[in-house]
PDB file of C-alpha atoms in Angstrom:
ATOM      1  CA  MET P  20      -5.453 204.271 122.050  1.00 38.00           C
ATOM      2  CA  GLU P  21      -1.754 203.830 123.559  1.00 48.00           C
ATOM      3  CA  GLY P  22       0.835 204.762 121.340  1.00 48.00           C
ATOM      4  CA  GLY P  23       2.612 200.841 121.294  1.00 54.00           C
ATOM      5  CA  ASP P  24      -1.168 200.251 120.398  1.00 55.00           C
ATOM      6  CA  LEU P  25      -0.968 202.505 117.669  1.00 53.00           C
ATOM      7  CA  GLU P  26       2.598 201.772 116.162  1.00 76.00           C
ATOM      8  CA  LEU P  27       1.420 198.089 116.268  1.00 79.00           C
ATOM      9  CA  GLY P  28      -1.979 199.078 114.439  1.00 82.00           C
ATOM     10  CA  GLU P  29       0.532 200.905 111.634  1.00 84.00           C
ATOM     11  CA  LEU P  30       2.632 198.053 111.393  1.00 85.00           C
ATOM     12  CA  LEU P  31      -0.208 195.507 110.578  1.00 85.00           C
ATOM     13  CA  ALA P  32      -1.544 198.210 108.178  1.00 86.00           C
ATOM     14  CA  ALA P  33       1.700 198.133 106.299  1.00 86.00           C
ATOM     15  CA  ALA P  34       2.139 194.507 106.161  1.00 84.00           C
ATOM     16  CA  GLU P  35      -1.101 193.864 105.134  1.00 84.00           C
ATOM     17  CA  ALA P  36      -0.445 196.602 102.060  1.00 87.00           C
ATOM     18  CA  ALA P  37       2.520 194.725 101.077  1.00 85.00           C
ATOM     19  CA  PRO P  38       3.036 191.915  98.558  1.00 85.00           C
ATOM     20  CA  PRO P  39       2.756 188.643 100.840  1.00 81.00           C
ATOM     21  CA  GLY P  40       6.250 188.322 100.235  1.00 78.00           C
ATOM     22  CA  GLU P  41       7.682 191.289 101.250  1.00 83.00           C
ATOM     23  CA  SER P  42       5.576 191.401 104.925  1.00 82.00           C
ATOM     24  CA  VAL P  43       8.416 190.286 106.629  1.00 83.00           C
ATOM     25  CA  GLY P  44      10.721 193.108 105.305  1.00 87.00           C
ATOM     26  CA  VAL P  45       7.838 195.525 106.346  1.00 89.00           C
ATOM     27  CA  VAL P  46       8.378 194.418 110.085  1.00 87.00           C
ATOM     28  CA  ALA P  47      11.883 194.228 109.742  1.00 88.00           C
ATOM     29  CA  HIS P  48      12.244 197.843 108.254  1.00 89.00           C
ATOM     30  CA  ASP P  49       9.375 199.059 111.024  1.00 89.00           C
ATOM     31  CA  LEU P  50      11.806 197.981 113.899  1.00 90.00           C
ATOM     32  CA  GLN P  51      14.733 199.911 112.093  1.00 90.00           C
ATOM     33  CA  LYS P  52      12.684 202.851 111.852  1.00 89.00           C
ATOM     34  CA  ARG P  53      11.149 202.749 115.575  1.00 89.00           C
ATOM     35  CA  PHE P  54      14.343 201.625 117.664  1.00 91.00           C
ATOM     36  CA  GLY P  55      17.431 202.310 114.666  1.00 91.00           C
ATOM     37  CA  ALA P  56      17.889 198.317 114.707  1.00 91.00           C
ATOM     38  CA  GLU P  57      21.082 197.553 113.051  1.00 90.00           C
ATOM     39  CA  THR P  58      19.931 193.931 111.878  1.00 90.00           C
ATOM     40  CA  VAL P  59      16.616 192.112 111.657  1.00 91.00           C
ATOM     41  CA  SER P  60      16.214 188.910 110.629  1.00 90.00           C
ATOM     42  CA  PHE P  61      13.706 186.273 110.710  1.00 91.00           C
ATOM     43  CA  LEU P  62      14.264 182.822 110.959  1.00 92.00           C
ATOM     44  CA  PHE P  63      11.670 179.898 110.687  1.00 88.00           C
ATOM     45  CA  VAL P  64      11.456 176.277 111.708  1.00 88.00           C
ATOM     46  CA  ASP P  65      11.755 173.860 108.510  1.00 84.00           C
ATOM     47  CA  LEU P  66       9.220 170.938 107.851  1.00 77.00           C
ATOM     48  CA  ILE P  67      10.853 168.559 110.371  1.00 74.00           C
ATOM     49  CA  GLY P  68      11.604 170.601 113.061  1.00 80.00           C
ATOM     50  CA  GLN P  69      15.428 170.553 112.995  1.00 83.00           C
ATOM     51  CA  ARG P  70      16.664 173.386 111.104  1.00 87.00           C
ATOM     52  CA  LEU P  71      16.023 176.901 111.054  1.00 90.00           C
ATOM     53  CA  VAL P  72      16.136 178.753 107.524  1.00 88.00           C
ATOM     54  CA  ARG P  73      16.712 182.609 107.694  1.00 87.00           C
ATOM     55  CA  LEU P  74      14.325 184.108 105.953  1.00 75.00           C
ATOM     56  CA  ALA P  75      14.795 187.632 105.485  1.00 55.00           C
ATOM     57  CA  ALA P  76      17.585 190.445 106.912  1.00 52.00           C
ATOM     58  CA  ALA P  77      18.037 193.787 107.053  1.00 49.00           C
ATOM     59  CA  GLY P  78      20.848 195.945 108.008  1.00 46.00           C
ATOM     60  CA  ASP P  79      24.051 197.023 106.533  1.00 42.00           C
ATOM     61  CA  GLU P  80      25.370 193.174 106.420  1.00 48.00           C
ATOM     62  CA  PRO P  81      22.513 191.092 105.860  1.00 45.00           C
ATOM     63  CA  ALA P  82      22.820 187.584 106.879  1.00 46.00           C
ATOM     64  CA  ASP P  83      23.181 184.216 104.257  1.00 50.00           C
ATOM     65  CA  PRO P  84      19.744 182.773 104.037  1.00 54.00           C
ATOM     66  CA  GLY P  85      21.347 179.872 102.018  1.00 62.00           C
ATOM     67  CA  GLU P  86      22.398 177.477 104.954  1.00 81.00           C
ATOM     68  CA  PRO P  87      19.926 176.189 107.128  1.00 86.00           C
ATOM     69  CA  ILE P  88      20.770 176.476 110.732  1.00 89.00           C
ATOM     70  CA  ASP P  89      20.565 173.384 113.028  1.00 89.00           C
ATOM     71  CA  LEU P  90      18.320 174.090 115.747  1.00 88.00           C
ATOM     72  CA  GLN P  91      19.069 171.298 118.305  1.00 85.00           C
ATOM     73  CA  GLY P  92      21.388 172.713 121.103  1.00 88.00           C
ATOM     74  CA  SER P  93      21.653 176.125 119.899  1.00 93.00           C
ATOM     75  CA  VAL P  94      20.537 179.467 121.238  1.00 94.00           C
ATOM     76  CA  TYR P  95      17.040 179.500 119.355  1.00 95.00           C
ATOM     77  CA  ASP P  96      15.961 175.991 120.696  1.00 92.00           C
ATOM     78  CA  SER P  97      16.447 177.759 124.063  1.00 92.00           C
ATOM     79  CA  VAL P  98      13.946 180.630 122.709  1.00 95.00           C
ATOM     80  CA  LEU P  99      11.264 178.202 121.101  1.00 92.00           C
ATOM     81  CA  GLN P 100      11.488 175.361 124.022  1.00 88.00           C
ATOM     82  CA  SER P 101      11.191 178.115 126.354  1.00 91.00           C
ATOM     83  CA  GLN P 102       8.973 180.595 124.282  1.00 92.00           C
ATOM     84  CA  ARG P 103      10.679 183.647 126.345  1.00 95.00           C
ATOM     85  CA  GLN P 104      12.942 186.277 124.736  1.00 97.00           C
ATOM     86  CA  ARG P 105      16.017 186.149 125.286  1.00 96.00           C
ATOM     87  CA  VAL P 106      18.690 189.034 125.514  1.00 96.00           C
ATOM     88  CA  GLU P 107      22.344 188.838 125.133  1.00 95.00           C
ATOM     89  CA  PRO P 108      25.478 190.870 123.943  1.00 92.00           C
ATOM     90  CA  ASP P 109      26.252 190.886 120.229  1.00 89.00           C
ATOM     91  CA  GLY P 110      30.143 190.918 120.953  1.00 87.00           C
ATOM     92  CA  GLN P 111      30.170 194.469 119.374  1.00 89.00           C
ATOM     93  CA  GLY P 112      28.884 196.500 122.107  1.00 89.00           C
ATOM     94  CA  GLY P 113      24.859 196.365 121.315  1.00 91.00           C
ATOM     95  CA  ARG P 114      22.223 193.812 122.775  1.00 93.00           C
ATOM     96  CA  ARG P 115      21.358 190.656 120.646  1.00 95.00           C
ATOM     97  CA  VAL P 116      17.308 190.163 120.883  1.00 97.00           C
ATOM     98  CA  ILE P 117      15.932 187.001 119.923  1.00 97.00           C
ATOM     99  CA  THR P 118      12.262 186.269 120.299  1.00 97.00           C
ATOM    100  CA  PRO P 119       9.543 183.254 119.645  1.00 96.00           C
ATOM    101  CA  VAL P 120       7.345 183.729 116.922  1.00 94.00           C
ATOM    102  CA  THR P 121       4.607 181.695 117.788  1.00 92.00           C
ATOM    103  CA  ASN P 122       1.171 181.764 116.425  1.00 88.00           C
ATOM    104  CA  ARG P 123      -1.926 179.541 118.672  1.00 85.00           C
ATOM    105  CA  GLY P 124       1.023 177.190 120.325  1.00 82.00           C
ATOM    106  CA  ASP P 125       2.396 176.868 116.504  1.00 84.00           C
ATOM    107  CA  CYS P 126       6.107 177.471 116.792  1.00 87.00           C
ATOM    108  CA  ILE P 127       6.810 179.134 113.163  1.00 90.00           C
ATOM    109  CA  GLY P 128      10.188 181.053 113.983  1.00 92.00           C
ATOM    110  CA  VAL P 129      12.402 183.416 115.756  1.00 95.00           C
ATOM    111  CA  LEU P 130      12.734 187.185 115.400  1.00 95.00           C
ATOM    112  CA  GLU P 131      16.528 188.336 115.647  1.00 95.00           C
ATOM    113  CA  VAL P 132      17.454 191.729 116.537  1.00 95.00           C
ATOM    114  CA  THR P 133      20.320 193.512 117.263  1.00 94.00           C
ATOM    115  CA  LEU P 134      19.868 196.613 118.687  1.00 94.00           C
ATOM    116  CA  GLN P 135      22.746 199.548 120.295  1.00 91.00           C
ATOM    117  CA  SER P 136      20.210 199.170 123.842  1.00 90.00           C
ATOM    118  CA  ALA P 137      17.131 197.616 124.565  1.00 89.00           C
ATOM    119  CA  ASP P 138      14.921 198.731 127.508  1.00 93.00           C
ATOM    120  CA  ASP P 139      11.893 197.268 129.160  1.00 94.00           C
ATOM    121  CA  THR P 140       9.853 199.265 126.860  1.00 93.00           C
ATOM    122  CA  VAL P 141      11.454 198.406 123.734  1.00 93.00           C
ATOM    123  CA  LEU P 142      11.994 194.630 124.756  1.00 95.00           C
ATOM    124  CA  ARG P 143       7.734 194.666 125.111  1.00 94.00           C
ATOM    125  CA  GLN P 144       7.393 196.150 121.438  1.00 92.00           C
ATOM    126  CA  VAL P 145       9.668 193.752 120.447  1.00 94.00           C
ATOM    127  CA  ARG P 146       7.622 190.938 121.481  1.00 94.00           C
ATOM    128  CA  ASP P 147       4.504 192.964 120.070  1.00 92.00           C
ATOM    129  CA  ALA P 148       5.787 192.605 116.933  1.00 92.00           C
ATOM    130  CA  ALA P 149       6.843 189.177 116.744  1.00 94.00           C
ATOM    131  CA  HIS P 150       3.313 188.453 117.949  1.00 92.00           C
ATOM    132  CA  ALA P 151       2.185 190.371 115.058  1.00 90.00           C
ATOM    133  CA  LEU P 152       4.610 188.469 112.466  1.00 90.00           C
ATOM    134  CA  ALA P 153       3.133 185.204 113.484  1.00 90.00           C
ATOM    135  CA  TYR P 154      -0.138 186.116 112.552  1.00 88.00           C
ATOM    136  CA  ILE P 155       0.985 188.124 109.367  1.00 88.00           C
ATOM    137  CA  ILE P 156       3.141 184.734 108.271  1.00 87.00           C
ATOM    138  CA  VAL P 157       0.142 182.728 108.758  1.00 85.00           C
ATOM    139  CA  THR P 158      -2.434 184.813 106.440  1.00 85.00           C
ATOM    140  CA  ASP P 159       0.473 185.580 104.129  1.00 83.00           C
ATOM    141  CA  GLY P 160       0.504 181.273 103.469  1.00 78.00           C
ATOM    142  CA  ARG P 161      -2.455 181.238 101.844  1.00 78.00           C
ATOM    143  CA  PHE P 162      -1.077 183.665  99.152  1.00 80.00           C
ATOM    144  CA  THR P 163       2.250 183.112  98.649  1.00 78.00           C
ATOM    145  CA  ASP P 164       4.675 179.879  98.733  1.00 70.00           C
ATOM    146  CA  LEU P 165       7.530 181.162  99.832  1.00 76.00           C
ATOM    147  CA  TYR P 166       6.979 179.676 103.545  1.00 73.00           C
ATOM    148  CA  HIS P 167       6.027 176.212 101.954  1.00 71.00           C
ATOM    149  CA  LEU P 168       9.055 176.309  99.735  1.00 70.00           C
ATOM    150  CA  GLY P 169      11.613 177.613 102.281  1.00 70.00           C
ATOM    151  CA  ARG P 170      10.400 174.929 104.872  1.00 72.00           C
ATOM    152  CA  ARG P 171      11.353 172.354 102.613  1.00 71.00           C
ATOM    153  CA  THR P 172      15.382 171.746 103.732  1.00 68.00           C
ATOM    154  CA  THR P 173      14.996 167.882 103.089  1.00 69.00           C
ATOM    155  CA  GLU P 174      13.938 166.161  99.973  1.00 69.00           C
ATOM    156  CA  THR P 175      10.481 164.286 100.676  1.00 68.00           C
ATOM    157  CA  SER P 176       8.999 161.568  98.534  1.00 68.00           C
ATOM    158  CA  LEU P 177       5.692 162.277  96.874  1.00 73.00           C
ATOM    159  CA  ALA P 178       3.711 160.031  98.856  1.00 69.00           C
ATOM    160  CA  ALA P 179       4.959 161.866 102.349  1.00 67.00           C
ATOM    161  CA  GLU P 180       4.445 165.389 100.749  1.00 70.00           C
ATOM    162  CA  ILE P 181       0.445 164.139  99.928  1.00 73.00           C
ATOM    163  CA  GLN P 182       0.115 162.666 103.465  1.00 67.00           C
ATOM    164  CA  HIS P 183       1.359 165.996 104.957  1.00 68.00           C
ATOM    165  CA  GLN P 184      -0.958 168.311 102.620  1.00 70.00           C
ATOM    166  CA  LEU P 185      -3.443 166.588 104.393  1.00 70.00           C
ATOM    167  CA  LEU P 186      -2.489 166.930 107.569  1.00 69.00           C
ATOM    168  CA  PRO P 187      -3.477 170.603 109.512  1.00 68.00           C
ATOM    169  CA  SER P 188      -1.607 173.394 108.432  1.00 68.00           C
ATOM    170  CA  ALA P 189      -0.293 173.655 111.836  1.00 70.00           C
ATOM    171  CA  PRO P 190       1.359 171.323 113.400  1.00 70.00           C
ATOM    172  CA  CYS P 191       0.474 172.301 117.110  1.00 72.00           C
ATOM    173  CA  CYS P 192      -4.002 172.070 117.991  1.00 67.00           C
ATOM    174  CA  GLU P 193      -5.980 172.865 120.727  1.00 64.00           C
ATOM    175  CA  ALA P 194      -8.363 169.814 119.663  1.00 60.00           C
ATOM    176  CA  ALA P 195      -7.492 166.319 118.217  1.00 65.00           C
ATOM    177  CA  GLN P 196      -8.298 165.461 114.732  1.00 73.00           C
ATOM    178  CA  PRO P 197     -10.604 162.438 113.617  1.00 54.00           C
ATOM    179  CA  PHE P 198      -8.765 159.572 112.657  1.00 54.00           C
ATOM    180  CA  GLY P 199      -9.883 156.805 109.898  1.00 52.00           C
ATOM    181  CA  VAL P 200      -8.997 153.642 107.997  1.00 53.00           C
ATOM    182  CA  VAL P 201      -9.897 152.380 105.027  1.00 58.00           C
ATOM    183  CA  ALA P 202     -13.013 150.246 104.973  1.00 59.00           C
ATOM    184  CA  SER P 203     -11.671 146.666 103.991  1.00 64.00           C
ATOM    185  CA  ALA P 204      -8.965 147.013 106.710  1.00 65.00           C
ATOM    186  CA  PRO P 205      -9.102 145.387 110.433  1.00 71.00           C
ATOM    187  CA  TYR P 206      -9.341 147.257 113.446  1.00 71.00           C
ATOM    188  CA  ARG P 207      -9.919 146.799 116.835  1.00 78.00           C
ATOM    189  CA  LEU P 208     -12.051 149.733 119.026  1.00 80.00           C
ATOM    190  CA  GLN P 209     -10.407 150.673 122.155  1.00 81.00           C
ATOM    191  CA  GLU P 210     -12.239 152.352 125.092  1.00 86.00           C
ATOM    192  CA  LEU P 211      -9.861 154.223 126.869  1.00 85.00           C
ATOM    193  CA  LEU P 212     -10.147 156.318 130.003  1.00 89.00           C
ATOM    194  CA  LEU P 213      -8.275 159.394 129.916  1.00 89.00           C
ATOM    195  CA  ARG P 214      -7.998 161.489 133.153  1.00 91.00           C
ATOM    196  CA  PRO P 215      -6.547 165.463 133.350  1.00 92.00           C
ATOM    197  CA  GLY P 216      -2.822 165.335 132.802  1.00 90.00           C
ATOM    198  CA  ASP P 217      -2.775 161.882 130.649  1.00 93.00           C
ATOM    199  CA  ARG P 218      -0.937 161.937 127.503  1.00 94.00           C
ATOM    200  CA  PRO P 219      -1.858 159.627 124.644  1.00 92.00           C
ATOM    201  CA  VAL P 220       1.242 158.680 122.100  1.00 93.00           C
ATOM    202  CA  LEU P 221      -0.290 157.617 118.752  1.00 90.00           C
ATOM    203  CA  LEU P 222       2.271 156.634 115.996  1.00 88.00           C
ATOM    204  CA  THR P 223       2.313 154.674 112.744  1.00 85.00           C
ATOM    205  CA  ASP P 224       4.751 151.838 112.355  1.00 85.00           C
ATOM    206  CA  GLY P 225       7.199 154.053 110.717  1.00 84.00           C
ATOM    207  CA  MET P 226       8.384 155.043 114.268  1.00 88.00           C
ATOM    208  CA  GLN P 227       9.015 151.881 115.167  1.00 85.00           C
ATOM    209  CA  GLU P 228      10.014 149.814 112.139  1.00 80.00           C
ATOM    210  CA  ARG P 229      13.653 148.978 110.281  1.00 81.00           C
ATOM    211  CA  GLY P 230      16.043 151.743 111.382  1.00 81.00           C
ATOM    212  CA  ALA P 231      13.777 153.270 113.841  1.00 83.00           C
ATOM    213  CA  ALA P 232      13.623 149.911 115.562  1.00 86.00           C
ATOM    214  CA  ALA P 233      16.699 150.673 117.176  1.00 88.00           C
ATOM    215  CA  VAL P 234      14.944 153.978 119.290  1.00 90.00           C
ATOM    216  CA  ASP P 235      13.803 153.188 123.051  1.00 92.00           C
ATOM    217  CA  LEU P 236      10.389 155.248 121.795  1.00 91.00           C
ATOM    218  CA  ALA P 237       8.711 154.110 125.804  1.00 92.00           C
ATOM    219  CA  SER P 238      12.067 155.893 127.496  1.00 94.00           C
ATOM    220  CA  VAL P 239      11.970 159.217 125.182  1.00 93.00           C
ATOM    221  CA  VAL P 240       8.231 159.590 125.942  1.00 93.00           C
ATOM    222  CA  HIS P 241       8.961 159.118 129.778  1.00 94.00           C
ATOM    223  CA  ASP P 242      12.155 161.638 129.451  1.00 94.00           C
ATOM    224  CA  THR P 243      10.010 164.130 127.696  1.00 93.00           C
ATOM    225  CA  ARG P 244       6.819 164.115 129.803  1.00 92.00           C
ATOM    226  CA  ALA P 245       7.433 167.341 131.175  1.00 91.00           C
ATOM    227  CA  LEU P 246       7.993 168.824 128.040  1.00 90.00           C
ATOM    228  CA  HIS P 247       5.147 170.820 125.689  1.00 89.00           C
ATOM    229  CA  PRO P 248       3.728 168.344 123.167  1.00 90.00           C
ATOM    230  CA  ARG P 249       5.287 170.182 120.817  1.00 88.00           C
ATOM    231  CA  GLU P 250       9.006 169.784 121.617  1.00 89.00           C
ATOM    232  CA  ALA P 251       7.521 166.039 122.779  1.00 92.00           C
ATOM    233  CA  VAL P 252       7.346 165.476 119.057  1.00 90.00           C
ATOM    234  CA  ARG P 253      10.481 167.004 117.829  1.00 88.00           C
ATOM    235  CA  SER P 254      12.439 164.818 120.834  1.00 90.00           C
ATOM    236  CA  LEU P 255      11.046 161.647 119.236  1.00 91.00           C
ATOM    237  CA  THR P 256      10.795 162.278 115.560  1.00 89.00           C
ATOM    238  CA  ALA P 257      14.800 163.601 115.782  1.00 88.00           C
ATOM    239  CA  ALA P 258      15.493 160.323 118.113  1.00 91.00           C
ATOM    240  CA  VAL P 259      13.952 158.763 114.420  1.00 89.00           C
ATOM    241  CA  LEU P 260      15.748 160.421 112.279  1.00 87.00           C
ATOM    242  CA  ASP P 261      19.259 160.054 114.042  1.00 88.00           C
ATOM    243  CA  ALA P 262      18.447 156.029 114.143  1.00 89.00           C
ATOM    244  CA  CYS P 263      17.753 156.013 110.382  1.00 86.00           C
ATOM    245  CA  HIS P 264      20.755 158.644 109.440  1.00 84.00           C
ATOM    246  CA  GLY P 265      18.715 161.277 108.419  1.00 79.00           C
ATOM    247  CA  SER P 266      16.967 158.249 105.771  1.00 79.00           C
ATOM    248  CA  LEU P 267      13.324 157.130 106.865  1.00 77.00           C
ATOM    249  CA  LYS P 268      12.484 154.131 104.705  1.00 76.00           C
ATOM    250  CA  ASP P 269       8.827 154.194 105.886  1.00 76.00           C
ATOM    251  CA  ASP P 270       6.529 157.090 106.678  1.00 77.00           C
ATOM    252  CA  ALA P 271       6.630 157.984 109.672  1.00 81.00           C
ATOM    253  CA  THR P 272       3.898 159.861 111.762  1.00 84.00           C
ATOM    254  CA  LEU P 273       3.534 161.080 115.519  1.00 88.00           C
ATOM    255  CA  LEU P 274       0.571 162.784 117.198  1.00 89.00           C
ATOM    256  CA  ILE P 275       0.863 163.580 120.947  1.00 92.00           C
ATOM    257  CA  LEU P 276      -2.768 164.511 122.882  1.00 90.00           C
ATOM    258  CA  ASP P 277      -2.490 166.233 126.520  1.00 92.00           C
ATOM    259  CA  TRP P 278      -6.124 165.549 127.751  1.00 91.00           C
ATOM    260  CA  HIS P 279      -7.429 168.455 130.030  1.00 88.00           C
ATOM    261  CA  SER P 280     -10.773 166.663 130.377  1.00 78.00           C
ATOM    262  CA  ASN P 281     -13.943 167.480 128.536  1.00 67.00           C
ATOM    263  CA  ARG P 282     -15.307 169.880 131.059  1.00 62.00           C
ATOM    264  CA  SER P 283     -18.606 170.468 129.384  1.00 56.00           C
ATOM    265  CA  ARG P 284     -19.690 166.795 129.275  1.00 50.00           C
ATOM    266  CA  PRO P 285     -22.715 165.877 131.826  1.00 48.00           C
ATOM    267  CA  ALA P 286     -21.641 163.701 134.649  1.00 47.00           C
ATOM    268  CA  GLU P 287     -23.781 161.362 133.922  1.00 42.00           C
ATOM    269  CA  THR P 288     -22.757 160.478 130.280  1.00 43.00           C
ATOM    270  CA  ARG P 289     -18.480 160.061 131.610  1.00 41.00           C
ATOM    271  CA  PRO P 290     -17.506 156.585 130.965  1.00 41.00           C
ATOM    272  CA  ASP P 291     -17.460 154.608 134.050  1.00 43.00           C
ATOM    273  CA  PRO P 292     -14.085 154.852 136.059  1.00 36.00           C
ATOM    274  CA  GLN P 293     -13.938 151.091 136.715  1.00 37.00           C
ATOM    275  CA  ARG P 294     -14.089 150.269 132.936  1.00 34.00           C
TER     276      ARG P 294
END
């Protein structure tokens, strides 16, 4: 086993042995011990994907975790959208390293580390630690409400909270979820021919009615067509929230599906292209 793999295994073992609410602190302590990190912080994305909450910090001057950080237009936003590690001067002769913390396409947050120096080997091991942290947080979420409560930076109604709990725990999934309607409600079945590269956008009336009606959703969908579905959802929901001045009068749900084709489906059972 290579040295980096051994250290990563030790990190996972230490996080597993710690109480769920202290796992992030274990990662911070590990980075301090291995690389002499001056500060280590984990910032996670809030419920609506518009702010970051600083959960834990390690170092001589820990950051204040109280005030959420606006995500749009920030360096953190750039890191999450590109899913690439960013290294920049910290203003005091050191290096500020910001690394995405992502699990199966689901943006959980960023790991921010301040180092006196950072070569390629160190940067790779920080990326490995961020990757491990993503899995640690997903697992810890089953045993603590620390992340669940911390993500609520805005007040939600009881109905909205219940609906959110019915959705998959990860907002970014690899397969479409089943949809249903109340038996007594009228509906119309539609058959759509989807080709690889198509992007169906499914939304509820809350994305279009009342204050949200001021948003030209078709234009936003067009302008975000090159973005990852995760980022397109963020852009669309941000536009609606801005139009409603941060206060929706109706529940709003949005699902974007990137279609890559059903490769396992026999050719003879595929829909007729002329339909």
